mmCIF file of C-alpha atoms in Angstrom:
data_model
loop_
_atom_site.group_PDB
_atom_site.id
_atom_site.type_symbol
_atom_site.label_atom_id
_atom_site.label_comp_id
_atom_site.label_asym_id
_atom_site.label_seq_id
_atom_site.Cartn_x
_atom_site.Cartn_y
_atom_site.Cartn_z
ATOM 1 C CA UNK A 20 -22.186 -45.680 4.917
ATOM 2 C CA UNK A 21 -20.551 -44.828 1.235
ATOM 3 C CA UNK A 22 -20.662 -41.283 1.978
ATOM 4 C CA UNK A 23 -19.412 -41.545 5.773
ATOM 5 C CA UNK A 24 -16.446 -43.829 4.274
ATOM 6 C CA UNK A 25 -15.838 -41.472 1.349
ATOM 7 C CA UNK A 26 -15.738 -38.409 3.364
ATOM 8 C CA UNK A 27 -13.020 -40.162 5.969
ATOM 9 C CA UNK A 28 -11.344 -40.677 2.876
ATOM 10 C CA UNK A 29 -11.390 -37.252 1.640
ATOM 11 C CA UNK A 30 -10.267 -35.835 4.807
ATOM 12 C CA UNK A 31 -7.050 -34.532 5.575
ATOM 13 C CA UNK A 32 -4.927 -35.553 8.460
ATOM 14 C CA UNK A 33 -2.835 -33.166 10.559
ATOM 15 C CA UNK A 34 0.006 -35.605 8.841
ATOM 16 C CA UNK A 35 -1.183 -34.804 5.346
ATOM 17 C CA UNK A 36 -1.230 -30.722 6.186
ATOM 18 C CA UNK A 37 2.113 -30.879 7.490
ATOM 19 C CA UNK A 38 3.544 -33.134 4.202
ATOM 20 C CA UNK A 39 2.152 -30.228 1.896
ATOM 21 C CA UNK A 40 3.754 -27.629 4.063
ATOM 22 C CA UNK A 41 7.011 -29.134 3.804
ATOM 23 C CA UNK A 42 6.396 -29.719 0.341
ATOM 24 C CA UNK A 43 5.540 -26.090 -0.586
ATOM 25 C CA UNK A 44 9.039 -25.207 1.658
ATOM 26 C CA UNK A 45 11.012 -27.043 -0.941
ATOM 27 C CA UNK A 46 12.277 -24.423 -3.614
ATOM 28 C CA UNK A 47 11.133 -25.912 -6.575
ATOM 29 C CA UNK A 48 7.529 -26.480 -5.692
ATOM 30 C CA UNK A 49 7.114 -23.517 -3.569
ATOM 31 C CA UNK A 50 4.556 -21.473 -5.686
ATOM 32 C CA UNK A 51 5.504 -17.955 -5.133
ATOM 33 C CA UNK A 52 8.996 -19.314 -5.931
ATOM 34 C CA UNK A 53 7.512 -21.088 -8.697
ATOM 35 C CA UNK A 54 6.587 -17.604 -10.436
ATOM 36 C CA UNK A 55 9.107 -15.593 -9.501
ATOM 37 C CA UNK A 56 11.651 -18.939 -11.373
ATOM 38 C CA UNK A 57 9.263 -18.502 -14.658
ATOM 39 C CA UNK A 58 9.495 -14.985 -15.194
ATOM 40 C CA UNK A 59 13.326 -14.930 -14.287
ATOM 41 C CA UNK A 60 14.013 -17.265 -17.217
ATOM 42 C CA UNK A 61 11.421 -15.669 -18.995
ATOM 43 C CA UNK A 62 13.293 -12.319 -19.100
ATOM 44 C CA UNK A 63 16.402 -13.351 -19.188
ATOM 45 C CA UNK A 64 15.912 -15.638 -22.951
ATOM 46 C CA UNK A 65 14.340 -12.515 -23.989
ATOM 47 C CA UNK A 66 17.446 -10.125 -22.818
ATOM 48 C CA UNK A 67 19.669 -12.522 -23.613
ATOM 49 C CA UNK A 68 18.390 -12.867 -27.081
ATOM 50 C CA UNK A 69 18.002 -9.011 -27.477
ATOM 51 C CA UNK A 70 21.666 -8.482 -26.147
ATOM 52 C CA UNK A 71 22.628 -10.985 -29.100
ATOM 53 C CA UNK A 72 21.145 -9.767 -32.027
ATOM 54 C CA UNK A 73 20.333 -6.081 -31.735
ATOM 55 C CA UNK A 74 23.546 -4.931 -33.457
ATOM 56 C CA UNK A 75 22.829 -7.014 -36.182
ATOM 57 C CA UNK A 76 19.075 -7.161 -36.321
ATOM 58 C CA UNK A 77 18.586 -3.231 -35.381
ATOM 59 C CA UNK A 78 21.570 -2.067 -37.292
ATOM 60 C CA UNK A 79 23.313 -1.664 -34.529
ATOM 61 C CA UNK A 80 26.394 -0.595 -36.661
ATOM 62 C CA UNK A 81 24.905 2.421 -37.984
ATOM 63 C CA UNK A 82 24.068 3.580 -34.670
ATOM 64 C CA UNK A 83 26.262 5.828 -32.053
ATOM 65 C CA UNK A 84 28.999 3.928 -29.595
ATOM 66 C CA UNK A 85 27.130 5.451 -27.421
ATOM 67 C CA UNK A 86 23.612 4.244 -27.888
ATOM 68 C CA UNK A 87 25.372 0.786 -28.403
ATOM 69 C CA UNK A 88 27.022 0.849 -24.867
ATOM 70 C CA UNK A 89 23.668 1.756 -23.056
ATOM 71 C CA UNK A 90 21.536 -0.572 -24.438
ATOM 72 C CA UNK A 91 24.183 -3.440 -24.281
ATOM 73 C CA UNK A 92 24.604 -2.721 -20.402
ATOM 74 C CA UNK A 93 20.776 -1.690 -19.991
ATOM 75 C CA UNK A 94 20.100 -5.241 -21.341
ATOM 76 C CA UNK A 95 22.631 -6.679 -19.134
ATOM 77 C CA UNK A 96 21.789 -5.202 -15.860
ATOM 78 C CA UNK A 97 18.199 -5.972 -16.619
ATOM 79 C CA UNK A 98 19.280 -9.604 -16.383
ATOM 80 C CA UNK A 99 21.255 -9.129 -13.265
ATOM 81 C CA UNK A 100 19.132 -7.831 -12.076
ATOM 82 C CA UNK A 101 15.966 -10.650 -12.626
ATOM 83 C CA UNK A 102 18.773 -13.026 -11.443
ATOM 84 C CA UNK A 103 19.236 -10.726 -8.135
ATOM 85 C CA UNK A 104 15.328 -10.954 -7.351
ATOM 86 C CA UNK A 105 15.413 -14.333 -7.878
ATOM 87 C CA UNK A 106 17.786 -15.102 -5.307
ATOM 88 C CA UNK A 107 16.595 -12.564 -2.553
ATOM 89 C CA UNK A 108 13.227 -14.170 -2.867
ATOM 90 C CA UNK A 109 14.200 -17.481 -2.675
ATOM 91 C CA UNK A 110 16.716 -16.261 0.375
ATOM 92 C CA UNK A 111 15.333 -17.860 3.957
ATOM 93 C CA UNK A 112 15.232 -15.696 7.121
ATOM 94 C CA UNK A 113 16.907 -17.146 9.944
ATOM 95 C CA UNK A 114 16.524 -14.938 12.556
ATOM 96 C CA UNK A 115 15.834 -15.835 16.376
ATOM 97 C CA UNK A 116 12.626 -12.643 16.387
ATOM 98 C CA UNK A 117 10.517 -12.497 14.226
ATOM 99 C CA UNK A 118 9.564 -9.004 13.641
ATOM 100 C CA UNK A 119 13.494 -8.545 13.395
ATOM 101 C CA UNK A 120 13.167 -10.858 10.063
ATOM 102 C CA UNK A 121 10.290 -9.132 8.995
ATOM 103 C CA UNK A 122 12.101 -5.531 9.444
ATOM 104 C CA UNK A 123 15.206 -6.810 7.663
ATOM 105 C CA UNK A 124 12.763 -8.147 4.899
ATOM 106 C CA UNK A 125 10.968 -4.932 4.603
ATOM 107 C CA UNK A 126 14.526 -3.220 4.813
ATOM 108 C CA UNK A 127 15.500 -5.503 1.398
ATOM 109 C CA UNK A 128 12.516 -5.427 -0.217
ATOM 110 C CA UNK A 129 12.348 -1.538 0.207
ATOM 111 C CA UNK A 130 15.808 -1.489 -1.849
ATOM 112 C CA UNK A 131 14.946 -3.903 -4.447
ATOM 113 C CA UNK A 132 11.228 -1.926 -4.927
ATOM 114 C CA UNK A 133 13.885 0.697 -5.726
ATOM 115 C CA UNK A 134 16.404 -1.021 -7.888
ATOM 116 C CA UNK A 135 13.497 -2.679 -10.016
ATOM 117 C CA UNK A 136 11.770 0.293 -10.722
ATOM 118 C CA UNK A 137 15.198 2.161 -11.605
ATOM 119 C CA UNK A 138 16.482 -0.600 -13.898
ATOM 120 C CA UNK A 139 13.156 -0.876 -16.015
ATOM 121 C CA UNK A 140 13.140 3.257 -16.310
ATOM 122 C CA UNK A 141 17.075 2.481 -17.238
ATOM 123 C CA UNK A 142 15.977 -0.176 -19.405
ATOM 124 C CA UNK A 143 13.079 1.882 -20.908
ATOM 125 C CA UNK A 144 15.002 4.956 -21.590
ATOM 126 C CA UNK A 145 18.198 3.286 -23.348
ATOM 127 C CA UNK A 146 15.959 1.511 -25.641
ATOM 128 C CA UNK A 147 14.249 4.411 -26.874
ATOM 129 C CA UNK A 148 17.841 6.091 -27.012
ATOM 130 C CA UNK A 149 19.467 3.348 -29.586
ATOM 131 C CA UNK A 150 15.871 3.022 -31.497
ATOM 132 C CA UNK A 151 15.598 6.772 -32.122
ATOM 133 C CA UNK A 152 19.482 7.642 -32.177
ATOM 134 C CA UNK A 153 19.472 7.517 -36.271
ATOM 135 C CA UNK A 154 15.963 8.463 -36.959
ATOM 136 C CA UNK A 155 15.211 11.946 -37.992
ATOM 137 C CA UNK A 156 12.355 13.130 -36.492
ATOM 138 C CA UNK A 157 9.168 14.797 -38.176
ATOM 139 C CA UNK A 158 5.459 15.366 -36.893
ATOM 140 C CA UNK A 159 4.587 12.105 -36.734
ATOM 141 C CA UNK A 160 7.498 10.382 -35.582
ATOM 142 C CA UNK A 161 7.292 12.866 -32.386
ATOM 143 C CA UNK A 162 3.667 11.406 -32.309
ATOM 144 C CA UNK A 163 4.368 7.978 -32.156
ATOM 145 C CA UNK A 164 7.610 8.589 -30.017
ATOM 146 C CA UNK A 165 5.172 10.529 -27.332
ATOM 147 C CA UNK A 166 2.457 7.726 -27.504
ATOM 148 C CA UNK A 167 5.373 5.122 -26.564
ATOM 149 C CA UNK A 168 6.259 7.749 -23.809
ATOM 150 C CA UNK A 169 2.657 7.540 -22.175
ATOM 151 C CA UNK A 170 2.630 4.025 -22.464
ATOM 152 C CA UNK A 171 5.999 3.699 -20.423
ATOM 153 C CA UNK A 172 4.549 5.951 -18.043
ATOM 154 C CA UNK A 173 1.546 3.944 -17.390
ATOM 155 C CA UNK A 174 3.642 1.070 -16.685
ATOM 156 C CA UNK A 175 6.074 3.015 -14.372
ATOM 157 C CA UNK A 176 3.058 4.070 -12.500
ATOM 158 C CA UNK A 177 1.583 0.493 -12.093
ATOM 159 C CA UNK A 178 4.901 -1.061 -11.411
ATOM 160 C CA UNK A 179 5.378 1.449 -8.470
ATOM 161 C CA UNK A 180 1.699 0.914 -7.496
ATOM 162 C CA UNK A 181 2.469 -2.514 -7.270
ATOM 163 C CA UNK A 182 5.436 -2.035 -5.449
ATOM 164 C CA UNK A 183 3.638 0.412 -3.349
ATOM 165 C CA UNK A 184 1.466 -2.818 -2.607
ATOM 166 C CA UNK A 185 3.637 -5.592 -1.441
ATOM 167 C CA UNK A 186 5.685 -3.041 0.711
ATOM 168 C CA UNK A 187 2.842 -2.025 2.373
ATOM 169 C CA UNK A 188 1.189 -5.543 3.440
ATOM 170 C CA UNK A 189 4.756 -6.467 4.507
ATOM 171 C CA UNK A 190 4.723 -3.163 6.849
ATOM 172 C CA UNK A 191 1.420 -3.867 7.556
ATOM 173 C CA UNK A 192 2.630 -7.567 9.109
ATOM 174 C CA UNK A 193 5.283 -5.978 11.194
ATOM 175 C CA UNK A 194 2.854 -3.606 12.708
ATOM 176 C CA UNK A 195 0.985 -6.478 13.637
ATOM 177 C CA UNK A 196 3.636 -8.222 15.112
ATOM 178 C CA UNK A 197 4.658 -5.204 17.387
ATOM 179 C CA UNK A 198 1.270 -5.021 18.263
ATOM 180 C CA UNK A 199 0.555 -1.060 16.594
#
């Protein structure tokens, strides 16, 4: 009788299943939202903090106007940018179809996939400009600088894989829906 009154207990009414659905709809518990919040304020404290001390921490003053001006608005469209994904994720569909939402989902997505990936190349590639605009370069400097190279590569290619990814199970879905 203990384990017949333990597992009525345990079960979950159609009442309970709807409370935690509402409960995952709210923004701040919502658990893809929930990641997508961390890493936003993740990244932007670590821009932020970047965009305040390179010119005195990385000698910013001995380095060209030039270098200075790309990295400062590098840094600062990276964190426009987190902000931006932030806010289209957390953005709710209200559409009367379905597959219309979907669509226009796959239609923003498709642009962010492409903003992300160009502002971390952006990012990327003004860094190494303001690291390497005073350095004089020898044999192994060009080593190290081509080892960074292939490890910003790598993570181009995986960030576009896993853009790749989410597009595709989100085209995948409206196929479904349209019955393809």
């Amino acid at each position: 009788m203990d384990t017949l009154k333990s597992a009525w207990k345990g079960m979950e009414t159609e009442h309970t299943q709807q409370e935690k659905l509402r409960g995952m709809l709210l923004e701040r518990r919502h658990p893809v939202l929930k990641d997508i919040r961390w890493q936003m304020i993740i990244e932007v404290i670590i821009f932020s903090v970047l965009l305040l001390v390179y010119y005195d921490f990385f000698d910013g003053d001995r380095k060209p106007l030039y270098a200075n001006l790309l990295l400062a608005g590098s840094l600062l469209f990276a964190v426009l940018h987190s902000i931006g994904g932030y806010l289209l994720a957390r953005r709710k569909i209200y559409d009367a179809n379905l597959s219309q939402s979907l669509m226009r989902s796959l239609s923003a997505m498709r642009r962010f996939a492409f903003m992300s990936i160009s502002s971390r190349a952006a990012t990327a590639v003004c860094l190494l400009l303001f690291f390497t605009a005073a350095i004089s370069f020898n044999t192994g400097k060009y080593i190290i600088l081509a080892g960074i190279a292939v490890i910003f590569l790598i993570q181009m290619w995986i960030l576009i894989r896993m853009w790749r990814n989410r597009i595709r199970r989100l085209e995948d879905s409206v196929r479904s829906l349209q019955g393809q």
